[in-house]
Short mmCIF file of C-alpha atoms in Angstrom, two decimals:
data_model
loop_
_atom_site.label_atom_id
_atom_site.label_comp_id
_atom_site.label_asym_id
_atom_site.label_seq_id
_atom_site.Cartn_x
_atom_site.Cartn_y
_atom_site.Cartn_z
CA MET A 1 119.91 92.58 74.95
CA PRO A 2 118.07 93.32 77.95
CA HIS A 3 119.04 91.50 81.03
CA PRO A 4 117.04 88.58 82.26
CA THR A 5 114.31 89.77 84.73
CA GLN A 6 111.55 88.38 87.37
CA LEU A 7 109.72 91.51 86.75
CA TYR A 8 108.08 91.03 83.52
CA GLN A 9 106.51 87.65 83.81
CA HIS A 10 102.76 86.78 82.39
CA VAL A 11 100.01 88.14 84.79
CA PRO A 12 96.86 85.74 84.38
CA GLU A 13 93.41 87.78 83.44
CA SER A 14 92.11 86.82 86.50
CA ARG A 15 94.34 89.44 88.26
CA TRP A 16 93.72 93.45 87.96
CA PRO A 17 96.63 95.18 87.41
CA ILE A 18 96.87 96.63 90.78
CA VAL A 19 100.36 95.62 92.32
CA TYR A 20 101.06 95.32 96.05
CA SER A 21 102.74 93.17 98.34
CA PRO A 22 102.68 93.12 102.08
CA ARG A 23 106.38 93.64 102.06
CA TYR A 24 105.68 97.12 101.20
CA ASN A 25 105.38 98.43 104.63
CA ILE A 26 108.11 99.47 107.03
CA THR A 27 108.11 98.91 110.39
CA PHE A 28 111.22 98.28 112.72
CA LEU A 29 111.84 99.50 116.11
CA GLY A 30 109.34 102.45 116.18
CA LEU A 31 111.68 104.48 114.40
CA GLU A 32 109.71 104.96 111.28
CA LYS A 33 107.56 106.93 113.64
CA LEU A 34 110.07 109.56 113.42
CA HIS A 35 109.41 110.48 109.83
CA PRO A 36 105.78 112.06 109.21
CA PHE A 37 105.36 109.54 106.14
CA ASP A 38 102.82 106.64 107.33
CA ALA A 39 105.10 104.03 106.48
CA GLY A 40 102.23 101.36 106.79
CA LYS A 41 99.88 103.40 104.38
CA TRP A 42 100.13 100.81 101.51
CA GLY A 43 98.68 97.74 103.39
CA LYS A 44 95.83 100.60 104.62
CA VAL A 45 94.96 101.23 101.21
CA ILE A 46 94.28 97.42 100.56
CA SER A 47 92.53 96.72 103.54
CA PHE A 48 89.99 99.62 102.43
CA LEU A 49 89.51 98.23 99.23
CA LYS A 50 88.93 94.61 100.76
CA GLU A 51 86.56 96.04 103.30
CA GLU A 52 84.86 97.58 100.39
CA LYS A 53 84.54 94.31 98.79
CA LEU A 54 86.37 95.73 95.66
CA LEU A 55 89.29 93.39 95.81
CA SER A 56 90.67 90.29 97.40
CA ASP A 57 94.22 88.67 97.43
CA SER A 58 93.53 86.68 94.56
CA MET A 59 92.79 89.44 92.26
CA LEU A 60 96.06 91.27 93.05
CA VAL A 61 99.59 91.14 91.31
CA GLU A 62 102.04 90.23 93.81
CA ALA A 63 104.80 92.75 93.44
CA ARG A 64 108.54 91.34 93.15
CA GLU A 65 111.53 92.82 94.89
CA ALA A 66 113.86 94.39 92.11
CA SER A 67 117.13 92.62 91.53
CA ASP A 68 120.40 94.81 91.53
CA GLU A 69 120.44 93.75 87.87
CA ASP A 70 117.06 95.66 87.36
CA LEU A 71 118.07 98.48 89.29
CA LEU A 72 121.38 98.84 87.35
CA VAL A 73 119.23 99.73 84.27
CA VAL A 74 119.15 103.27 85.72
CA HIS A 75 121.32 103.35 88.81
CA THR A 76 125.10 103.74 89.16
CA ARG A 77 127.11 100.69 90.78
CA ARG A 78 128.61 103.26 92.99
CA TYR A 79 125.06 104.43 94.30
CA LEU A 80 123.98 101.06 95.06
CA ASN A 81 127.03 100.41 96.88
CA GLU A 82 126.73 103.44 98.93
CA LEU A 83 123.41 101.82 100.21
CA LYS A 84 124.72 98.74 100.97
CA VAL A 85 128.22 99.79 102.30
CA PRO A 86 128.07 102.89 104.20
CA GLN A 87 130.91 105.44 103.76
CA GLU A 88 134.14 105.09 106.14
CA THR A 89 133.48 106.35 109.74
CA ASP A 90 135.35 105.98 113.25
CA VAL A 91 134.10 102.02 113.00
CA GLY A 92 135.44 101.55 109.54
CA SER A 93 137.30 98.45 111.02
CA CYS A 94 133.83 96.48 111.78
CA ALA A 95 132.87 93.83 110.05
CA PRO A 96 130.39 95.21 106.91
CA ASP A 97 127.01 93.83 108.46
CA ALA A 98 127.77 96.10 111.48
CA GLN A 99 128.79 99.36 109.60
CA TRP A 100 126.63 102.07 110.26
CA SER A 101 124.00 103.28 107.45
CA PHE A 102 124.82 106.84 107.07
CA ALA A 103 123.56 107.06 103.41
CA VAL A 104 120.26 105.51 104.05
CA ALA A 105 119.77 107.75 107.39
CA THR A 106 120.23 110.71 104.88
CA ILE A 107 117.67 109.48 102.22
CA THR A 108 114.89 108.51 104.88
CA GLU A 109 115.57 111.68 107.07
CA ILE A 110 115.59 109.57 109.98
CA PRO A 111 118.71 110.15 111.78
CA PRO A 112 118.72 107.48 114.31
CA VAL A 113 119.16 104.93 111.48
CA ILE A 114 122.91 105.80 111.01
CA PHE A 115 123.46 103.95 114.28
CA LEU A 116 121.52 100.80 113.16
CA PRO A 117 123.30 97.90 111.52
CA ASN A 118 123.59 98.29 107.92
CA PHE A 119 121.98 94.39 107.30
CA LEU A 120 118.98 95.39 109.49
CA VAL A 121 118.43 98.81 107.18
CA GLN A 122 118.73 96.48 104.17
CA ARG A 123 115.87 93.87 105.57
CA LYS A 124 113.63 96.49 107.10
CA VAL A 125 113.93 99.83 104.94
CA LEU A 126 115.76 99.04 101.39
CA LYS A 127 114.06 95.67 101.20
CA PRO A 128 110.41 97.17 101.03
CA LEU A 129 111.43 99.87 98.92
CA ARG A 130 112.92 97.93 96.05
CA THR A 131 109.84 95.44 96.37
CA GLN A 132 107.87 98.74 95.68
CA THR A 133 110.24 99.68 92.76
CA GLY A 134 109.66 96.20 91.52
CA GLY A 135 106.13 96.75 91.50
CA THR A 136 106.08 100.26 89.46
CA ILE A 137 108.19 98.19 87.07
CA MET A 138 105.84 95.57 86.83
CA ALA A 139 102.76 97.79 86.50
CA GLY A 140 104.33 99.51 83.42
CA LYS A 141 104.06 96.45 81.48
CA LEU A 142 100.66 95.73 82.70
CA ALA A 143 99.61 99.39 81.92
CA MET A 144 100.62 98.58 78.28
CA GLU A 145 98.50 95.19 78.19
CA ARG A 146 95.45 96.15 79.94
CA GLY A 147 95.03 99.84 79.33
CA TRP A 148 95.97 100.87 83.25
CA ALA A 149 97.69 99.84 86.12
CA ILE A 150 98.32 101.01 89.63
CA ASN A 151 101.04 100.32 91.85
CA ILE A 152 99.84 100.79 95.64
CA GLY A 153 103.25 101.98 96.33
CA GLY A 154 106.22 103.63 94.54
CA GLY A 155 106.26 107.28 93.13
CA PHE A 156 110.03 107.67 94.51
CA HIS A 157 110.21 110.88 92.50
CA HIS A 158 113.08 112.50 94.47
CA CYS A 159 115.61 109.94 93.17
CA SER A 160 117.72 109.73 90.26
CA SER A 161 120.66 107.61 89.04
CA ASP A 162 122.92 108.51 91.40
CA ARG A 163 121.29 110.05 94.35
CA GLY A 164 118.25 109.55 96.80
CA GLY A 165 116.36 111.92 98.99
CA GLY A 166 113.24 112.68 100.67
CA PHE A 167 112.29 109.29 101.77
CA CYS A 168 113.13 107.97 98.21
CA ALA A 169 115.88 105.27 97.69
CA TYR A 170 115.19 103.99 94.08
CA ALA A 171 114.38 105.80 91.03
CA ASP A 172 110.99 103.53 90.12
CA ILE A 173 109.52 105.81 87.73
CA THR A 174 112.55 106.36 85.75
CA LEU A 175 112.98 102.36 85.85
CA ALA A 176 109.53 101.65 84.98
CA ILE A 177 109.88 103.94 81.75
CA LYS A 178 113.33 102.62 80.64
CA PHE A 179 112.14 98.98 81.18
CA LEU A 180 109.30 99.94 78.87
CA PHE A 181 111.56 101.57 76.14
CA GLU A 182 113.76 98.61 76.31
CA ARG A 183 111.15 95.81 76.23
CA VAL A 184 107.57 96.62 74.73
CA GLU A 185 107.77 97.10 71.06
CA GLY A 186 105.84 100.22 70.32
CA VAL A 187 106.98 102.15 73.30
CA SER A 188 109.03 104.90 72.35
CA ARG A 189 107.35 108.24 73.98
CA ALA A 190 106.39 108.80 77.71
CA THR A 191 104.91 111.64 79.56
CA ILE A 192 105.32 111.79 83.32
CA VAL A 193 102.46 113.66 85.10
CA ASP A 194 103.65 114.62 88.61
CA LEU A 195 101.05 116.07 90.86
CA ASP A 196 103.07 115.28 94.15
CA ALA A 197 103.24 118.66 96.36
CA HIS A 198 106.86 118.42 95.53
CA GLN A 199 108.84 118.90 92.75
CA GLY A 200 109.82 115.57 90.97
CA ASN A 201 113.45 116.41 90.78
CA GLY A 202 114.76 112.80 90.28
CA HIS A 203 113.06 111.53 87.40
CA GLU A 204 113.75 115.27 86.03
CA ARG A 205 117.50 114.69 86.38
CA ASP A 206 117.50 111.30 84.86
CA PHE A 207 115.45 112.47 81.74
CA MET A 208 117.16 115.71 81.10
CA GLY A 209 117.61 116.26 77.53
CA ASP A 210 115.82 113.02 76.55
CA LYS A 211 113.09 114.38 73.95
CA ARG A 212 111.10 111.06 74.37
CA VAL A 213 109.70 112.00 78.05
CA TYR A 214 107.73 114.91 78.26
CA ILE A 215 107.50 116.05 82.18
CA MET A 216 104.53 117.95 83.62
CA ASP A 217 105.09 118.76 87.16
CA VAL A 218 102.61 120.96 89.14
CA TYR A 219 104.27 121.54 92.84
CA ASN A 220 104.21 124.09 95.84
CA ARG A 221 107.27 126.46 94.57
CA HIS A 222 108.29 127.24 97.85
CA ILE A 223 108.98 123.62 99.62
CA TYR A 224 111.45 121.25 99.04
CA PRO A 225 113.58 120.35 96.86
CA GLY A 226 113.82 123.51 95.09
CA ASP A 227 116.22 122.00 92.64
CA ARG A 228 116.59 124.67 89.85
CA PHE A 229 118.91 122.23 87.83
CA ALA A 230 116.37 119.78 87.34
CA LYS A 231 113.58 122.31 86.35
CA GLN A 232 114.98 122.67 83.08
CA ALA A 233 113.68 119.54 82.22
CA ILE A 234 109.99 120.12 82.89
CA ARG A 235 108.54 120.87 79.65
CA ARG A 236 105.08 122.01 81.35
CA LYS A 237 105.74 123.66 84.66
CA VAL A 238 103.12 124.97 87.05
CA GLU A 239 104.22 126.41 90.42
CA LEU A 240 101.72 126.71 93.09
CA GLU A 241 101.73 129.36 95.83
CA TRP A 242 101.02 128.30 99.65
CA GLY A 243 97.53 127.31 100.25
CA THR A 244 95.90 126.57 96.87
CA GLU A 245 92.79 125.27 97.19
CA ASP A 246 90.43 122.82 94.82
CA ASP A 247 89.14 125.21 92.19
CA GLU A 248 92.04 126.88 91.15
CA TYR A 249 94.29 123.65 91.49
CA LEU A 250 91.73 121.37 89.42
CA ARG A 251 91.54 124.21 86.86
CA ARG A 252 95.17 124.57 86.15
CA VAL A 253 95.67 120.57 86.25
CA GLU A 254 93.00 120.23 83.79
CA ARG A 255 94.17 122.83 81.17
CA ASN A 256 97.99 121.96 81.49
CA LEU A 257 97.12 118.30 80.85
CA GLU A 258 95.23 118.94 77.96
CA LYS A 259 97.84 121.00 76.76
CA ALA A 260 100.51 118.34 77.67
CA LEU A 261 98.67 115.64 75.77
CA GLN A 262 98.41 117.81 72.79
CA GLU A 263 102.18 118.68 72.56
CA HIS A 264 103.54 115.46 73.17
CA GLN A 265 101.76 112.22 71.82
CA PRO A 266 102.80 109.50 74.53
CA ASP A 267 102.55 105.61 74.46
CA VAL A 268 102.32 105.51 77.92
CA VAL A 269 101.56 108.10 80.99
CA VAL A 270 103.10 107.47 84.13
CA TYR A 271 101.02 109.47 86.80
CA ASN A 272 102.56 110.33 90.24
CA ALA A 273 99.54 110.68 92.44
CA GLY A 274 101.07 112.22 95.59
CA THR A 275 98.23 112.82 98.23
CA ASP A 276 100.39 115.15 100.02
CA VAL A 277 98.50 118.05 98.14
CA LEU A 278 95.86 117.37 101.04
CA GLU A 279 94.78 120.79 103.35
CA GLY A 280 96.51 120.18 106.53
CA ASP A 281 99.58 118.27 105.32
CA ARG A 282 102.53 120.03 106.98
CA LEU A 283 104.97 119.07 104.20
CA GLY A 284 102.91 119.85 101.36
CA GLY A 285 101.81 123.40 101.96
CA LEU A 286 98.53 122.96 99.91
CA SER A 287 94.82 123.10 100.87
CA ILE A 288 93.33 120.61 98.79
CA SER A 289 90.16 118.54 99.92
CA PRO A 290 89.85 114.89 100.11
CA GLN A 291 87.12 115.38 97.70
CA GLY A 292 89.60 117.30 95.42
CA VAL A 293 92.13 114.78 95.37
CA VAL A 294 89.43 112.04 94.18
CA LYS A 295 88.26 114.61 91.62
CA ARG A 296 92.17 115.13 90.33
CA ASP A 297 92.55 111.37 90.03
CA GLU A 298 89.35 111.08 88.08
CA LEU A 299 90.17 114.05 85.83
CA VAL A 300 93.70 112.38 84.95
CA PHE A 301 92.57 109.06 84.37
CA ARG A 302 89.55 110.50 82.02
CA MET A 303 91.63 112.49 80.05
CA VAL A 304 94.56 110.09 79.63
CA ARG A 305 92.38 107.05 78.82
CA GLY A 306 89.89 109.17 76.56
CA HIS A 307 93.24 109.92 74.51
CA GLN A 308 93.43 106.12 74.31
CA VAL A 309 96.83 106.18 76.01
CA PRO A 310 97.85 103.58 78.82
CA ILE A 311 98.24 104.84 82.19
CA LEU A 312 100.57 103.80 85.16
CA MET A 313 99.68 105.26 88.63
CA VAL A 314 101.87 105.19 91.56
CA THR A 315 101.08 106.74 94.92
CA SER A 316 104.05 108.66 96.37
CA GLY A 317 104.06 111.06 99.03
CA GLY A 318 101.03 111.55 101.52
CA TYR A 319 101.93 112.22 105.25
CA GLN A 320 98.51 112.28 107.25
CA LYS A 321 97.07 109.39 108.78
CA ARG A 322 93.59 109.70 106.58
CA THR A 323 95.96 109.48 103.35
CA ALA A 324 95.31 106.00 102.85
CA ARG A 325 91.49 106.02 102.93
CA ILE A 326 91.37 109.08 100.40
CA ILE A 327 93.83 106.97 98.04
CA ALA A 328 91.39 104.13 98.51
CA ASP A 329 88.16 106.35 97.88
CA SER A 330 89.97 107.47 94.82
CA ILE A 331 90.37 103.92 93.55
CA LEU A 332 86.81 102.81 94.33
CA ASN A 333 85.78 106.06 92.44
CA LEU A 334 87.66 105.30 89.49
CA TYR A 335 86.16 102.06 89.48
CA GLY A 336 82.73 103.44 89.86
CA GLN A 337 83.32 105.67 86.96
CA GLY A 338 84.13 102.81 84.64
CA LEU A 339 87.88 104.28 84.35
CA ILE A 340 89.51 100.78 85.79
CA GLY A 341 88.17 97.37 86.43
CA PRO A 342 88.27 94.28 84.32
CA GLN A 343 86.39 95.49 81.16
CA SER A 344 88.16 98.95 81.05
CA ALA A 345 90.78 97.94 78.64
CA ASN A 346 89.19 100.83 76.34
CA VAL A 347 87.86 103.90 77.20
CA SER A 348 86.02 105.98 74.40
CA ALA A 349 87.28 109.07 73.81
CA GLN A 350 83.83 110.57 73.72
CA ASN A 351 83.63 110.00 77.28
CA SER A 352 86.65 112.21 78.12
CA ASP A 353 84.47 115.47 78.35
CA THR A 354 81.97 113.72 81.05
CA PRO A 355 81.75 116.07 83.85
CA LEU A 356 82.96 115.45 87.15
CA LEU A 357 80.38 114.11 89.45
CA PRO A 358 80.25 115.62 92.77
CA LEU A 359 81.55 113.39 95.89
CA GLU A 360 80.87 112.33 99.12
CA VAL A 361 84.33 111.66 100.43
CA PRO A 362 85.09 111.66 104.22
#
């Protein structure tokens, strides 16, 4: 019997299946600036969508924080304890609230975090990430009910059940799928389409050997994490070279996604829509234009929805200040194309071959 959770509550039809909370954003002592990740991008996306009159607060679904019981659906108790009670150090005799945050410093790749009291790290770093994780789980249920859902955060694809890394502390993609398998009747097969510039080794490790989950991963072959063991779980692997540009990228995504949807007929698709593929992203190492990212997202939604499969999108990596604007532009385009919105519960398969329109994207 699944445990009681606050994440699967009823959402009124008046709210769009777009999940967000102001608590997503990470700000503390300026240390967030030491990582190239824009730790406030999620709020900026919402601000842009409000400016464009697409959304108001009353139309959004407020994300709830994932509880320990929620997280234990996937994570080991030992791993969660490592995030709360750091490993023994020279100051091991300190009160727990004053112990240093070694595990979180490693995961977030911000070394000074090791010197912060753990209670502060819990409040300023892990609570926002737990809230985004709750948002992904909530969006999974909404996708099944409405045909689509977007979590403005999430996409922590480097985290697995017992290990974090790469700014990913909780395995939200794995959690969303396992919640669906346990709680939503008729959901027994899932496909993960991971288009972040980095290999999604977290969910790959979690679903190793699980035939219910098909993973398509398109990534720069030369960058982090280079997890050869995890690659064994990828059913459709597309490895890119440095500087791959729009035409080749979109062609390979489209061709491989069509084959993926033919090889495995899923009940839900989780789309990890990382924007670190953008030209100029020094961690992603690819050269996709802003217009290319918008076209990519439209292509994925059009193909998946054309197959009458619910889709859950998470925003994942993206390490430039312009990332938030591009995510907002992509969501605006999805709405403009009729692929999301209050009347888009069903998208005809006949529309799946509609050509992508050229877009003016800054």
